[in-house]
């Protein structure tokens, strides 16, 4: 078995789509629109064929907290090298994105950083 895709609700579909295309080299399908339900989505495909579905709908509400909550905590994207973790983290910070955790080696041996996208979704950047 393998995960077919993971989906996330977003407010600004086009902005988030462009974020993943620019920084993570995703390939995007044509937008799916269901006018009756007010639903729109894109599938973003990473180099290894893993897919992220970004979705929006008029009636989705924001979370009222920035606290950690049960449920999915982040996605982790492998960029291939320590140098790429460093340079991408630096580029994202320069472009105004909040760095939640600067590049470091974790206690369990992973080299990673954590950045927040424009909607505060946590993205772990790792080797």
XYZ file of C-alpha atoms in Angstrom:
127
model
C 0.000 0.000 0.000
C 0.972 3.602 -0.459
C -0.572 6.961 0.280
C -2.308 8.234 -2.865
C -2.419 11.854 -1.751
C -2.858 14.150 1.226
C -5.279 17.081 1.163
C -5.350 20.412 2.964
C -7.973 23.162 3.131
C -6.638 26.591 2.170
C -8.054 30.105 1.958
C -6.072 31.353 -1.025
C -5.867 28.491 -3.492
C -3.828 30.322 -6.136
C -1.292 31.679 -3.640
C -0.675 28.265 -2.073
C -0.479 26.620 -5.521
C 2.175 29.128 -6.597
C 4.112 28.598 -3.342
C 4.497 24.856 -3.975
C 5.327 25.353 -7.641
C 7.982 28.003 -6.918
C 9.731 26.504 -3.902
C 9.164 22.752 -4.286
C 9.011 22.342 -8.085
C 5.529 20.847 -8.026
C 3.613 20.189 -11.206
C -0.015 21.247 -11.080
C -3.072 19.836 -12.811
C -5.917 21.957 -14.136
C -8.143 23.435 -11.473
C -11.193 21.369 -10.558
C -14.289 23.487 -9.893
C -17.634 22.344 -8.509
C -19.755 25.481 -8.703
C -22.738 23.861 -6.996
C -20.710 23.157 -3.838
C -18.443 26.197 -4.109
C -15.464 23.823 -4.142
C -12.172 24.262 -6.010
C -8.978 22.218 -5.894
C -5.625 21.480 -7.468
C -3.430 18.412 -7.260
C 0.248 19.268 -6.869
C 2.651 16.506 -7.875
C 6.151 16.282 -6.421
C 9.129 14.769 -8.273
C 8.523 11.342 -6.710
C 4.845 11.348 -7.816
C 3.590 12.044 -4.290
C 0.578 14.347 -4.532
C -0.812 17.098 -2.342
C -4.383 18.235 -2.933
C -5.079 21.837 -1.997
C -8.758 22.667 -1.657
C -10.983 25.603 -0.895
C -14.676 26.023 -0.279
C -16.675 29.087 0.679
C -17.986 27.681 3.971
C -14.684 26.448 5.469
C -13.794 28.230 8.717
C -10.425 29.153 10.168
C -9.073 27.469 13.257
C -9.253 29.754 16.263
C -5.885 28.783 17.705
C -2.220 28.525 16.830
C -1.734 25.914 19.548
C -0.719 22.377 18.692
C -3.758 20.177 18.245
C -4.371 16.504 17.613
C -4.372 15.616 13.938
C -1.791 16.030 11.211
C 1.022 18.321 12.376
C 3.057 19.009 9.233
C 4.183 17.678 5.907
C 7.825 16.848 5.340
C 9.485 17.458 1.992
C 12.861 15.937 1.165
C 15.040 18.258 -0.900
C 18.027 15.911 -1.256
C 20.885 17.576 0.620
C 21.863 19.547 3.694
C 22.932 22.437 1.469
C 19.502 22.531 -0.201
C 17.759 22.546 3.215
C 19.917 25.536 4.161
C 19.525 27.452 0.897
C 15.764 26.882 0.580
C 15.198 27.901 4.202
C 17.249 31.047 3.604
C 15.325 31.826 0.391
C 11.953 31.358 2.097
C 12.973 33.633 4.968
C 14.257 36.258 2.524
C 10.902 36.082 0.726
C 9.089 36.833 3.996
C 8.003 33.408 5.223
C 8.222 32.673 8.945
C 10.822 30.117 9.944
C 9.467 28.080 12.848
C 12.692 26.110 13.230
C 16.037 26.886 11.599
C 18.133 24.093 10.018
C 19.499 21.695 12.598
C 20.085 18.037 13.312
C 17.318 16.689 15.520
C 17.809 14.296 18.417
C 16.690 11.415 16.218
C 19.243 12.286 13.532
C 17.247 14.208 10.915
C 18.605 17.402 9.380
C 15.648 19.714 8.899
C 14.042 23.112 9.171
C 10.383 24.076 9.528
C 8.759 26.922 7.615
C 5.210 28.257 7.737
C 3.464 28.930 4.456
C 1.281 32.021 4.069
C -1.574 30.229 5.872
C 0.608 28.946 8.745
C 0.752 25.338 7.556
C 3.960 23.746 8.832
C 6.335 22.405 6.207
C 9.355 20.453 7.340
C 12.243 20.679 4.881
C 14.613 17.746 5.203
C 17.359 15.886 3.362
